Coordinates of C-alpha atoms and ligand atoms in Angstrom, one line a residue:
M1 CA 127.4 75.3 96.2
A2 CA 124.4 77.5 95.6
N3 CA 122.1 74.8 96.7
Q4 CA 123.8 74.8 100.1
L5 CA 122.3 78.1 100.8
P6 CA 119.2 78.1 103.1
L7 CA 115.8 77.9 101.5
V8 CA 113.4 80.8 102.2
L9 CA 109.8 80.9 101.2
V10 CA 108.7 84.5 100.4
T11 CA 104.9 84.5 100.4
H12 CA 104.5 87.5 98.0
T13 CA 106.2 89.1 95.0
L14 CA 107.5 92.5 96.2
P15 CA 108.8 95.4 94.2
D16 CA 112.3 95.4 92.8
G17 CA 115.0 96.1 95.3
W18 CA 113.0 95.4 98.5
L19 CA 114.6 92.0 99.0
D20 CA 118.1 92.9 97.6
S21 CA 119.9 92.0 100.9
L22 CA 118.8 88.4 100.5
H23 CA 120.7 88.0 97.2
G24 CA 123.5 85.5 97.6
R25 CA 122.5 84.7 101.2
C26 CA 119.7 82.3 100.6
R27 CA 117.6 80.6 97.9
T28 CA 114.1 82.0 97.6
I29 CA 110.8 80.7 96.2
I30 CA 108.5 83.6 95.8
G31 CA 104.7 83.6 95.8
P32 CA 102.2 85.7 93.9
K33 CA 101.7 89.5 94.4
D34 CA 98.4 89.5 96.2
A35 CA 98.3 86.1 98.0
T36 CA 95.9 85.6 100.9
V37 CA 96.9 82.0 101.5
L38 CA 100.2 80.3 101.1
A39 CA 100.6 79.6 97.4
P40 CA 100.7 75.9 96.4
E41 CA 104.2 76.2 95.0
L42 CA 105.4 77.4 98.4
K43 CA 103.3 74.8 100.3
A44 CA 105.0 72.1 98.3
H45 CA 108.4 73.2 99.7
L46 CA 107.5 73.7 103.4
S47 CA 109.2 70.6 104.4
Q48 CA 112.6 71.9 103.2
A49 CA 112.2 75.5 104.2
D50 CA 114.7 77.2 106.6
G51 CA 112.9 80.5 106.6
L52 CA 109.5 82.0 105.9
Y53 CA 109.1 85.7 104.9
T54 CA 105.5 86.6 105.2
L55 CA 102.9 89.4 105.1
L56 CA 100.0 90.0 107.5
T57 CA 97.5 88.5 105.0
I58 CA 98.9 85.0 105.5
R59 CA 97.7 83.0 108.5
V60 CA 100.7 81.1 109.9
D61 CA 99.2 78.4 112.1
E62 CA 100.0 74.9 113.4
D63 CA 98.9 73.5 110.1
I64 CA 101.8 75.3 108.3
L65 CA 104.2 74.9 111.1
D66 CA 103.7 71.1 111.2
K67 CA 104.6 70.9 107.6
A68 CA 107.8 73.0 108.1
P69 CA 109.9 71.2 110.7
N70 CA 113.2 72.9 109.7
L71 CA 112.1 76.5 110.1
L72 CA 114.8 78.6 111.8
V73 CA 112.9 81.9 111.5
I74 CA 109.6 83.5 110.4
S75 CA 109.9 87.1 109.4
N76 CA 106.6 89.1 109.2
M77 CA 106.8 92.3 107.1
A78 CA 104.5 94.1 109.6
V79 CA 104.7 95.3 113.2
G80 CA 101.4 93.4 114.0
V81 CA 101.8 89.7 114.3
D82 CA 98.2 88.6 115.0
N83 CA 98.4 86.6 111.7
I84 CA 100.9 84.3 113.4
D85 CA 100.3 81.7 116.1
L86 CA 103.1 83.1 118.3
Q87 CA 102.8 80.6 121.0
A88 CA 103.0 77.7 118.6
C89 CA 106.2 79.3 117.2
T90 CA 107.7 79.7 120.6
R91 CA 106.9 76.1 121.5
R92 CA 108.8 75.0 118.4
G93 CA 111.7 77.4 119.2
I94 CA 111.0 79.6 116.1
P95 CA 111.7 83.3 116.5
V96 CA 109.2 85.6 114.8
G97 CA 110.5 88.8 113.4
H98 CA 108.4 92.0 113.0
T99 CA 109.0 95.6 112.0
P100 CA 108.3 98.1 114.8
G101 CA 109.6 101.7 114.5
V102 CA 109.7 102.1 110.7
L103 CA 106.0 102.6 110.2
T104 CA 105.4 104.8 113.3
E105 CA 105.3 108.1 111.5
G106 CA 103.4 106.9 108.4
T107 CA 100.7 105.3 110.5
A108 CA 100.4 108.3 112.8
D109 CA 100.1 110.6 109.7
L110 CA 97.2 108.5 108.5
A111 CA 95.5 108.4 111.9
M112 CA 95.6 112.2 111.9
A113 CA 94.4 112.4 108.3
L114 CA 91.4 110.2 109.2
L115 CA 90.7 112.2 112.3
L116 CA 90.7 115.4 110.3
A117 CA 88.7 113.9 107.5
A118 CA 86.0 112.6 109.8
A119 CA 85.9 115.8 111.9
R120 CA 85.4 117.9 108.7
R121 CA 83.3 115.3 106.9
L122 CA 85.6 115.3 103.9
D123 CA 84.2 112.1 102.5
E124 CA 80.6 113.4 102.5
A125 CA 81.6 116.8 101.2
N126 CA 83.7 115.3 98.4
H127 CA 80.8 112.9 97.5
D128 CA 78.3 115.7 97.4
A129 CA 80.5 118.0 95.3
R130 CA 81.0 115.2 92.7
H131 CA 77.3 114.4 92.6
G132 CA 75.8 117.8 92.0
L133 CA 74.7 118.4 95.6
W134 CA 76.8 121.5 95.9
K135 CA 74.2 124.0 95.1
T136 CA 75.4 127.1 97.0
W137 CA 77.6 128.1 99.9
S138 CA 75.3 127.0 102.7
P139 CA 75.8 128.3 106.2
T140 CA 74.8 125.0 107.6
G141 CA 76.3 122.7 104.9
W142 CA 78.7 119.9 105.9
L143 CA 79.3 121.3 109.4
G144 CA 81.9 119.4 111.4
A145 CA 83.8 119.5 114.6
D146 CA 86.7 121.7 115.8
L147 CA 89.9 120.3 117.0
L148 CA 91.2 123.2 119.0
G149 CA 90.5 122.6 122.7
A150 CA 88.8 119.2 122.1
T151 CA 90.0 116.1 123.9
L152 CA 91.7 113.2 122.1
G153 CA 91.7 109.9 123.9
I154 CA 94.6 107.6 122.7
V155 CA 94.1 104.0 123.5
G156 CA 97.6 102.5 123.6
M157 CA 100.4 105.1 124.1
G158 CA 103.2 103.1 122.4
K159 CA 105.3 104.4 119.5
I160 CA 102.4 105.1 117.2
G161 CA 100.1 106.5 119.9
T162 CA 102.9 108.8 121.0
A163 CA 103.5 110.0 117.4
V164 CA 99.7 110.7 117.1
A165 CA 99.8 112.7 120.3
E166 CA 102.7 114.7 118.9
R167 CA 100.8 115.7 115.8
A168 CA 97.5 116.3 117.7
R169 CA 99.2 118.8 120.0
G170 CA 99.9 120.9 117.0
F171 CA 96.2 121.1 116.3
G172 CA 95.5 122.2 119.9
L173 CA 93.9 119.0 121.1
R174 CA 94.1 118.0 124.8
I175 CA 95.5 114.5 125.1
V176 CA 94.4 111.8 127.5
Y177 CA 95.4 108.2 127.2
N178 CA 94.9 104.6 128.4
D179 CA 97.6 102.0 128.6
S180 CA 98.5 99.1 130.8
C181 CA 101.4 101.1 132.2
P182 CA 101.7 104.8 132.5
N183 CA 103.9 106.5 129.9
Q184 CA 105.9 109.2 131.8
G185 CA 107.2 110.6 128.5
A186 CA 103.8 111.3 127.2
E187 CA 102.8 112.9 130.5
S188 CA 105.7 115.3 130.5
R189 CA 105.7 116.0 126.8
F190 CA 102.0 116.4 126.1
G191 CA 100.6 116.9 129.6
A192 CA 98.6 113.8 128.9
S193 CA 96.9 112.1 131.8
C194 CA 96.5 108.3 132.0
L195 CA 92.8 107.4 132.5
S196 CA 90.9 104.2 132.8
L197 CA 89.4 103.1 129.5
E198 CA 85.9 104.0 130.8
D199 CA 86.9 107.5 131.8
L200 CA 88.8 108.1 128.5
L201 CA 85.7 107.1 126.5
I202 CA 83.5 109.3 128.6
E203 CA 85.7 112.4 128.3
S204 CA 87.0 112.2 124.7
D205 CA 85.7 114.0 121.6
F206 CA 88.0 111.8 119.5
V207 CA 89.2 108.3 120.3
S208 CA 92.1 106.8 118.4
L209 CA 93.1 103.2 118.8
H210 CA 96.7 102.0 118.9
V211 CA 96.8 98.7 120.6
P212 CA 97.9 95.4 119.1
L213 CA 95.3 92.7 118.5
T214 CA 95.5 90.2 121.4
G215 CA 93.1 88.1 123.4
K216 CA 92.7 91.1 125.7
T217 CA 92.0 93.7 123.0
R218 CA 89.8 91.7 120.7
G219 CA 86.3 93.4 120.8
L220 CA 87.6 96.0 123.3
I221 CA 85.4 98.6 121.6
G222 CA 82.0 97.0 121.6
E223 CA 78.5 98.1 122.7
K224 CA 79.5 98.9 126.3
A225 CA 82.4 101.1 125.2
L226 CA 80.5 102.8 122.4
R227 CA 77.6 103.6 124.7
L228 CA 80.0 105.4 127.0
M229 CA 81.3 107.7 124.3
K230 CA 79.8 111.1 123.7
P231 CA 77.2 111.5 120.9
N232 CA 79.6 113.9 119.2
A233 CA 82.6 111.6 119.5
I234 CA 84.6 110.3 116.5
L235 CA 86.3 106.9 116.6
V236 CA 89.5 106.4 114.6
N237 CA 91.0 102.9 114.1
T238 CA 94.3 102.4 112.5
S239 CA 95.3 99.4 114.7
R240 CA 93.4 96.1 113.9
G241 CA 89.8 95.8 112.8
A242 CA 88.9 93.2 115.4
V243 CA 89.7 95.6 118.3
V244 CA 86.3 97.0 117.4
N245 CA 83.1 94.9 117.3
T246 CA 81.8 95.7 113.8
A247 CA 78.1 94.9 114.4
D248 CA 78.1 97.1 117.5
L249 CA 79.9 99.9 115.7
L250 CA 77.3 99.8 112.9
L251 CA 74.5 100.1 115.4
A252 CA 76.3 103.0 117.2
L253 CA 76.7 104.9 113.9
R254 CA 73.1 104.2 112.8
E255 CA 71.6 105.2 116.2
G256 CA 73.8 108.1 116.9
W257 CA 75.6 106.8 120.0
I258 CA 78.7 108.4 118.4
A259 CA 78.9 110.9 115.6
A260 CA 81.3 109.1 113.2
A261 CA 84.1 106.6 112.7
A262 CA 87.1 106.6 110.4
L263 CA 88.5 103.1 109.9
D264 CA 91.7 102.0 108.2
V265 CA 91.2 98.5 109.4
T266 CA 88.1 96.4 109.6
D267 CA 86.8 93.1 110.7
P268 CA 86.6 91.2 108.4
E269 CA 89.3 92.5 106.2
P270 CA 88.8 93.3 103.4
L271 CA 85.3 94.5 104.3
P272 CA 83.1 93.1 101.5
P273 CA 81.7 95.8 99.2
E274 CA 78.1 95.0 100.1
H275 CA 78.8 95.6 103.8
P276 CA 76.3 98.0 105.4
L277 CA 79.1 100.1 107.0
Y278 CA 79.8 101.5 103.5
K279 CA 76.2 102.8 103.4
Q280 CA 76.8 104.9 106.6
P281 CA 77.7 108.4 105.5
N282 CA 79.3 108.9 108.9
C283 CA 81.8 106.1 108.4
L284 CA 85.0 106.7 106.4
I285 CA 86.8 103.5 105.4
T286 CA 90.2 103.1 103.9
P287 CA 91.8 99.8 102.8
H288 CA 94.5 99.2 105.6
I289 CA 96.9 101.9 104.2
G290 CA 98.4 103.1 107.5
S291 CA 102.0 102.2 106.4
A292 CA 101.4 102.8 102.7
T293 CA 104.1 105.1 101.6
W294 CA 107.0 104.0 99.4
N295 CA 109.6 104.7 102.0
T296 CA 107.8 103.1 104.8
R297 CA 106.9 99.9 103.0
R298 CA 110.5 99.6 101.7
R299 CA 111.9 100.0 105.2
M300 CA 109.5 97.4 106.5
A301 CA 110.6 95.0 103.8
E302 CA 114.3 95.7 104.6
R303 CA 113.8 95.3 108.3
A304 CA 112.0 92.0 107.6
C305 CA 115.1 90.9 105.6
E306 CA 117.4 91.8 108.5
N307 CA 115.3 89.7 110.9
L308 CA 115.2 86.9 108.4
L309 CA 119.0 86.8 107.8
A310 CA 119.7 87.0 111.6
G311 CA 117.4 84.0 112.1
L312 CA 119.0 82.0 109.3
A313 CA 122.4 82.6 110.9
E314 CA 120.8 81.5 114.2
E315 CA 121.5 84.9 115.8
C316 CA 119.0 86.8 117.9
L317 CA 116.6 88.9 115.9
S318 CA 116.9 92.6 116.5
F319 CA 113.1 92.9 116.3
C320 CA 111.6 89.7 117.7
A321 CA 107.9 89.4 118.6
N322 CA 108.4 86.4 120.8
P323 CA 111.6 87.1 122.7
E324 CA 110.7 84.4 125.2
V325 CA 111.8 81.9 122.5
Y326 CA 115.4 82.7 123.6
S327 CA 114.8 81.8 127.2
R328 CA 113.1 78.4 126.7
E329 CA 114.6 75.5 128.5
Ligands
DGY401 C1 101.5 96.4 110.5 O1 102.6 96.5 110.1 O2 101.0 95.7 111.4 C2 100.5 97.4 109.8 O3 99.2 97.1 110.0 C3 100.8 97.3 108.3 O4 100.3 98.5 107.8

């Protein structure tokens, strides 16, 4: 009887308990903890798989989809789905689940932490304290930027952008934002005005990115955008690395077009240890930890299980990244 249950390939080993809701509902084959490609033991079972539970480090493309003709659902344990060829999934009638909502607060906390750390040069100060460069209380040592009264430009006023605005208001920042459609809620709650991207870049002392990676947003912040920013401006990226052009950012930081950057996401990812961005004292880099709290990651895993089970039952996913799949002819 047990082998009548649908077969699900889970690309990574996850902590105990995170996949509990799958027990008794499907058979699973589970990949290694830190996989960056589909493990051979999972690849070998693609042709029989009914479901795929994946993380953002696995590229799910035509090559994988061609080998998995029976897939009823793909469930990504992430809100971003740029690792998945969504159009190819839609063409094949495969709904793709993702996890919006549950990582909003954690990611907004990290964006604020990065903004504060870059504004007050925490990375440099910590480095210098540890390396014997703290000789005295210096009136001009490690001077940074004030938040009170400064302008924060939020690019992408969705759930996470809004949660960042909420936190930033507490620090006395004035909020402006850019989005494809005006967000009335943000305007009434934070007095935030919607600006063109150009005006936002020109006006802001801090710019925080909260857009998904799509064909339109890839390289959105390149030389032209960086040159519009103020020389005292700080760029914070907790969205996707490729929204920023890495080579242009390096130049901007070296040549002082902007003051600093704080990046939780990079392009490529991981950024190799020899990358010159690490040598820039005005660039703070963390390893894609926006959602890295125990509660958030567990809730992401559970939401991904819910999506997966709905897909296996051929029900509509509650959190579907390609809802157009349900209206195909
Ligand atoms: C996501 O869910 O897309 C995040 O980047 C993970 O932290």
